[in-house]
Amino acid sequence: GKLLRNWLSKKISSELIYLDSNARSLTSPKIEVLTFENGIHSHEKAAFILAMSSHHWDAVQAHIQKSCPTASIYKIDHS
Protein backbone atom coordinates (compact mmCIF):
# COMPACT_ATOMS: atom_id res chain seq x y z
CA GLY A 1 0.00 0.00 0.00
CA LYS A 2 2.75 2.46 0.88
CA LEU A 3 4.63 1.76 -2.34
CA LEU A 4 1.50 2.28 -4.42
CA ARG A 5 0.70 5.49 -2.53
CA ASN A 6 4.18 6.88 -3.15
CA TRP A 7 4.12 5.92 -6.82
CA LEU A 8 0.69 7.44 -7.40
CA SER A 9 1.54 10.67 -5.60
CA LYS A 10 4.50 11.15 -7.96
CA LYS A 11 2.63 10.17 -11.16
CA ILE A 12 -0.67 12.05 -10.90
CA SER A 13 -1.60 15.60 -10.07
CA SER A 14 -5.10 14.75 -8.84
CA GLU A 15 -6.09 14.72 -5.21
CA LEU A 16 -5.47 11.42 -3.44
CA ILE A 17 -7.74 10.44 -0.58
CA TYR A 18 -6.97 7.37 1.51
CA LEU A 19 -9.84 5.38 2.98
CA ASP A 20 -9.79 2.59 5.54
CA SER A 21 -12.19 1.21 8.11
CA ASN A 22 -9.36 1.62 10.66
CA ALA A 23 -8.72 5.25 9.71
CA ARG A 24 -7.95 6.47 13.24
CA SER A 25 -5.13 4.00 13.76
CA LEU A 26 -3.62 4.67 10.31
CA THR A 27 -3.67 8.48 10.22
CA SER A 28 -0.24 10.01 10.72
CA PRO A 29 1.13 13.57 10.57
CA LYS A 30 2.10 12.97 6.93
CA ILE A 31 -1.01 11.11 5.71
CA GLU A 32 -4.66 11.59 6.61
CA VAL A 33 -6.78 8.46 6.29
CA LEU A 34 -10.56 8.81 6.26
CA THR A 35 -13.31 6.31 6.96
CA PHE A 36 -15.42 5.17 4.01
CA GLU A 37 -18.37 7.19 5.27
CA ASN A 38 -16.33 10.40 5.51
CA GLY A 39 -14.22 9.92 2.41
CA ILE A 40 -16.48 8.72 -0.38
CA HIS A 41 -18.09 11.63 -2.15
CA SER A 42 -19.52 11.81 -5.61
CA HIS A 43 -17.08 13.36 -8.06
CA GLU A 44 -17.41 13.51 -11.82
CA LYS A 45 -14.05 11.76 -12.21
CA ALA A 46 -13.08 9.42 -9.42
CA ALA A 47 -11.15 6.17 -9.24
CA PHE A 48 -10.92 3.78 -6.34
CA ILE A 49 -8.18 1.22 -5.91
CA LEU A 50 -9.29 -1.60 -3.64
CA ALA A 51 -6.08 -2.84 -2.05
CA MET A 52 -7.59 -5.38 0.30
CA SER A 53 -8.48 -9.02 0.54
CA SER A 54 -10.96 -9.98 -2.15
CA HIS A 55 -13.64 -11.15 0.31
CA HIS A 56 -14.32 -7.44 1.10
CA TRP A 57 -14.66 -6.33 -2.52
CA ASP A 58 -18.39 -6.87 -3.02
CA ALA A 59 -19.47 -4.85 0.02
CA VAL A 60 -16.99 -2.03 -0.62
CA GLN A 61 -17.76 -1.90 -4.34
CA ALA A 62 -21.52 -1.68 -3.60
CA HIS A 63 -20.88 1.20 -1.17
CA ILE A 64 -18.75 3.06 -3.72
CA GLN A 65 -21.27 2.56 -6.53
CA LYS A 66 -24.10 3.84 -4.33
CA SER A 67 -22.18 6.98 -3.32
CA CYS A 68 -20.24 7.60 -6.53
CA PRO A 69 -21.92 5.78 -9.43
CA THR A 70 -19.58 7.03 -12.17
CA ALA A 71 -16.37 6.01 -10.37
CA SER A 72 -13.87 3.59 -11.85
CA ILE A 73 -12.94 0.74 -9.52
CA TYR A 74 -9.67 -1.19 -9.70
CA LYS A 75 -8.86 -4.18 -7.54
CA ILE A 76 -5.58 -5.39 -6.08
CA ASP A 77 -5.73 -8.56 -3.99
CA HIS A 78 -3.07 -8.84 -1.32
CA SER A 79 -4.40 -11.86 0.58
mmCIF file with all atom_site columns, C-alpha atoms in Angstrom:
data_model
loop_
_atom_site.group_PDB
_atom_site.id
_atom_site.type_symbol
_atom_site.label_atom_id
_atom_site.label_alt_id
_atom_site.label_comp_id
_atom_site.label_asym_id
_atom_site.label_entity_id
_atom_site.label_seq_id
_atom_site.pdbx_PDB_ins_code
_atom_site.Cartn_x
_atom_site.Cartn_y
_atom_site.Cartn_z
_atom_site.occupancy
_atom_site.B_iso_or_equiv
_atom_site.pdbx_formal_charge
_atom_site.auth_seq_id
_atom_site.auth_comp_id
_atom_site.auth_asym_id
_atom_site.auth_atom_id
_atom_site.pdbx_PDB_model_num
ATOM 1  C CA . GLY A 1 1  ? 0.000   0.000   0.000   1.00 0.00 ? 1  GLY A CA 1
ATOM 2  C CA . LYS A 1 2  ? 2.753   2.461   0.883   1.00 0.00 ? 2  LYS A CA 1
ATOM 3  C CA . LEU A 1 3  ? 4.634   1.756   -2.343  1.00 0.00 ? 3  LEU A CA 1
ATOM 4  C CA . LEU A 1 4  ? 1.503   2.276   -4.417  1.00 0.00 ? 4  LEU A CA 1
ATOM 5  C CA . ARG A 1 5  ? 0.697   5.490   -2.532  1.00 0.00 ? 5  ARG A CA 1
ATOM 6  C CA . ASN A 1 6  ? 4.185   6.877   -3.148  1.00 0.00 ? 6  ASN A CA 1
ATOM 7  C CA . TRP A 1 7  ? 4.122   5.917   -6.824  1.00 0.00 ? 7  TRP A CA 1
ATOM 8  C CA . LEU A 1 8  ? 0.685   7.444   -7.398  1.00 0.00 ? 8  LEU A CA 1
ATOM 9  C CA . SER A 1 9  ? 1.541   10.674  -5.601  1.00 0.00 ? 9  SER A CA 1
ATOM 10 C CA . LYS A 1 10 ? 4.502   11.145  -7.963  1.00 0.00 ? 10 LYS A CA 1
ATOM 11 C CA . LYS A 1 11 ? 2.628   10.172  -11.157 1.00 0.00 ? 11 LYS A CA 1
ATOM 12 C CA . ILE A 1 12 ? -0.665  12.049  -10.899 1.00 0.00 ? 12 ILE A CA 1
ATOM 13 C CA . SER A 1 13 ? -1.602  15.600  -10.067 1.00 0.00 ? 13 SER A CA 1
ATOM 14 C CA . SER A 1 14 ? -5.095  14.751  -8.836  1.00 0.00 ? 14 SER A CA 1
ATOM 15 C CA . GLU A 1 15 ? -6.093  14.724  -5.214  1.00 0.00 ? 15 GLU A CA 1
ATOM 16 C CA . LEU A 1 16 ? -5.472  11.424  -3.443  1.00 0.00 ? 16 LEU A CA 1
ATOM 17 C CA . ILE A 1 17 ? -7.740  10.441  -0.575  1.00 0.00 ? 17 ILE A CA 1
ATOM 18 C CA . TYR A 1 18 ? -6.967  7.374   1.509   1.00 0.00 ? 18 TYR A CA 1
ATOM 19 C CA . LEU A 1 19 ? -9.845  5.383   2.983   1.00 0.00 ? 19 LEU A CA 1
ATOM 20 C CA . ASP A 1 20 ? -9.789  2.594   5.539   1.00 0.00 ? 20 ASP A CA 1
ATOM 21 C CA . SER A 1 21 ? -12.189 1.209   8.112   1.00 0.00 ? 21 SER A CA 1
ATOM 22 C CA . ASN A 1 22 ? -9.357  1.616   10.660  1.00 0.00 ? 22 ASN A CA 1
ATOM 23 C CA . ALA A 1 23 ? -8.718  5.246   9.707   1.00 0.00 ? 23 ALA A CA 1
ATOM 24 C CA . ARG A 1 24 ? -7.948  6.466   13.236  1.00 0.00 ? 24 ARG A CA 1
ATOM 25 C CA . SER A 1 25 ? -5.134  4.001   13.758  1.00 0.00 ? 25 SER A CA 1
ATOM 26 C CA . LEU A 1 26 ? -3.623  4.671   10.315  1.00 0.00 ? 26 LEU A CA 1
ATOM 27 C CA . THR A 1 27 ? -3.670  8.476   10.222  1.00 0.00 ? 27 THR A CA 1
ATOM 28 C CA . SER A 1 28 ? -0.240  10.011  10.718  1.00 0.00 ? 28 SER A CA 1
ATOM 29 C CA . PRO A 1 29 ? 1.128   13.569  10.572  1.00 0.00 ? 29 PRO A CA 1
ATOM 30 C CA . LYS A 1 30 ? 2.098   12.974  6.927   1.00 0.00 ? 30 LYS A CA 1
ATOM 31 C CA . ILE A 1 31 ? -1.013  11.109  5.708   1.00 0.00 ? 31 ILE A CA 1
ATOM 32 C CA . GLU A 1 32 ? -4.656  11.591  6.608   1.00 0.00 ? 32 GLU A CA 1
ATOM 33 C CA . VAL A 1 33 ? -6.777  8.459   6.294   1.00 0.00 ? 33 VAL A CA 1
ATOM 34 C CA . LEU A 1 34 ? -10.561 8.807   6.264   1.00 0.00 ? 34 LEU A CA 1
ATOM 35 C CA . THR A 1 35 ? -13.311 6.309   6.965   1.00 0.00 ? 35 THR A CA 1
ATOM 36 C CA . PHE A 1 36 ? -15.418 5.171   4.010   1.00 0.00 ? 36 PHE A CA 1
ATOM 37 C CA . GLU A 1 37 ? -18.368 7.191   5.270   1.00 0.00 ? 37 GLU A CA 1
ATOM 38 C CA . ASN A 1 38 ? -16.326 10.403  5.512   1.00 0.00 ? 38 ASN A CA 1
ATOM 39 C CA . GLY A 1 39 ? -14.221 9.920   2.411   1.00 0.00 ? 39 GLY A CA 1
ATOM 40 C CA . ILE A 1 40 ? -16.481 8.718   -0.376  1.00 0.00 ? 40 ILE A CA 1
ATOM 41 C CA . HIS A 1 41 ? -18.089 11.631  -2.147  1.00 0.00 ? 41 HIS A CA 1
ATOM 42 C CA . SER A 1 42 ? -19.524 11.811  -5.609  1.00 0.00 ? 42 SER A CA 1
ATOM 43 C CA . HIS A 1 43 ? -17.083 13.357  -8.063  1.00 0.00 ? 43 HIS A CA 1
ATOM 44 C CA . GLU A 1 44 ? -17.411 13.507  -11.821 1.00 0.00 ? 44 GLU A CA 1
ATOM 45 C CA . LYS A 1 45 ? -14.052 11.763  -12.211 1.00 0.00 ? 45 LYS A CA 1
ATOM 46 C CA . ALA A 1 46 ? -13.077 9.418   -9.420  1.00 0.00 ? 46 ALA A CA 1
ATOM 47 C CA . ALA A 1 47 ? -11.154 6.168   -9.239  1.00 0.00 ? 47 ALA A CA 1
ATOM 48 C CA . PHE A 1 48 ? -10.918 3.783   -6.336  1.00 0.00 ? 48 PHE A CA 1
ATOM 49 C CA . ILE A 1 49 ? -8.182  1.217   -5.911  1.00 0.00 ? 49 ILE A CA 1
ATOM 50 C CA . LEU A 1 50 ? -9.293  -1.600  -3.637  1.00 0.00 ? 50 LEU A CA 1
ATOM 51 C CA . ALA A 1 51 ? -6.079  -2.843  -2.048  1.00 0.00 ? 51 ALA A CA 1
ATOM 52 C CA . MET A 1 52 ? -7.586  -5.379  0.304   1.00 0.00 ? 52 MET A CA 1
ATOM 53 C CA . SER A 1 53 ? -8.483  -9.017  0.544   1.00 0.00 ? 53 SER A CA 1
ATOM 54 C CA . SER A 1 54 ? -10.959 -9.980  -2.151  1.00 0.00 ? 54 SER A CA 1
ATOM 55 C CA . HIS A 1 55 ? -13.643 -11.151 0.311   1.00 0.00 ? 55 HIS A CA 1
ATOM 56 C CA . HIS A 1 56 ? -14.323 -7.442  1.101   1.00 0.00 ? 56 HIS A CA 1
ATOM 57 C CA . TRP A 1 57 ? -14.662 -6.329  -2.520  1.00 0.00 ? 57 TRP A CA 1
ATOM 58 C CA . ASP A 1 58 ? -18.395 -6.872  -3.019  1.00 0.00 ? 58 ASP A CA 1
ATOM 59 C CA . ALA A 1 59 ? -19.469 -4.847  0.016   1.00 0.00 ? 59 ALA A CA 1
ATOM 60 C CA . VAL A 1 60 ? -16.994 -2.034  -0.618  1.00 0.00 ? 60 VAL A CA 1
ATOM 61 C CA . GLN A 1 61 ? -17.763 -1.895  -4.335  1.00 0.00 ? 61 GLN A CA 1
ATOM 62 C CA . ALA A 1 62 ? -21.517 -1.676  -3.600  1.00 0.00 ? 62 ALA A CA 1
ATOM 63 C CA . HIS A 1 63 ? -20.884 1.196   -1.171  1.00 0.00 ? 63 HIS A CA 1
ATOM 64 C CA . ILE A 1 64 ? -18.749 3.059   -3.721  1.00 0.00 ? 64 ILE A CA 1
ATOM 65 C CA . GLN A 1 65 ? -21.266 2.564   -6.532  1.00 0.00 ? 65 GLN A CA 1
ATOM 66 C CA . LYS A 1 66 ? -24.096 3.843   -4.334  1.00 0.00 ? 66 LYS A CA 1
ATOM 67 C CA . SER A 1 67 ? -22.184 6.981   -3.321  1.00 0.00 ? 67 SER A CA 1
ATOM 68 C CA . CYS A 1 68 ? -20.243 7.603   -6.526  1.00 0.00 ? 68 CYS A CA 1
ATOM 69 C CA . PRO A 1 69 ? -21.923 5.778   -9.426  1.00 0.00 ? 69 PRO A CA 1
ATOM 70 C CA . THR A 1 70 ? -19.576 7.027   -12.166 1.00 0.00 ? 70 THR A CA 1
ATOM 71 C CA . ALA A 1 71 ? -16.375 6.007   -10.374 1.00 0.00 ? 71 ALA A CA 1
ATOM 72 C CA . SER A 1 72 ? -13.870 3.593   -11.853 1.00 0.00 ? 72 SER A CA 1
ATOM 73 C CA . ILE A 1 73 ? -12.942 0.744   -9.516  1.00 0.00 ? 73 ILE A CA 1
ATOM 74 C CA . TYR A 1 74 ? -9.671  -1.188  -9.697  1.00 0.00 ? 74 TYR A CA 1
ATOM 75 C CA . LYS A 1 75 ? -8.863  -4.183  -7.541  1.00 0.00 ? 75 LYS A CA 1
ATOM 76 C CA . ILE A 1 76 ? -5.584  -5.391  -6.076  1.00 0.00 ? 76 ILE A CA 1
ATOM 77 C CA . ASP A 1 77 ? -5.727  -8.565  -3.992  1.00 0.00 ? 77 ASP A CA 1
ATOM 78 C CA . HIS A 1 78 ? -3.070  -8.839  -1.323  1.00 0.00 ? 78 HIS A CA 1
ATOM 79 C CA . SER A 1 79 ? -4.395  -11.863 0.580   1.00 0.00 ? 79 SER A CA 1
#
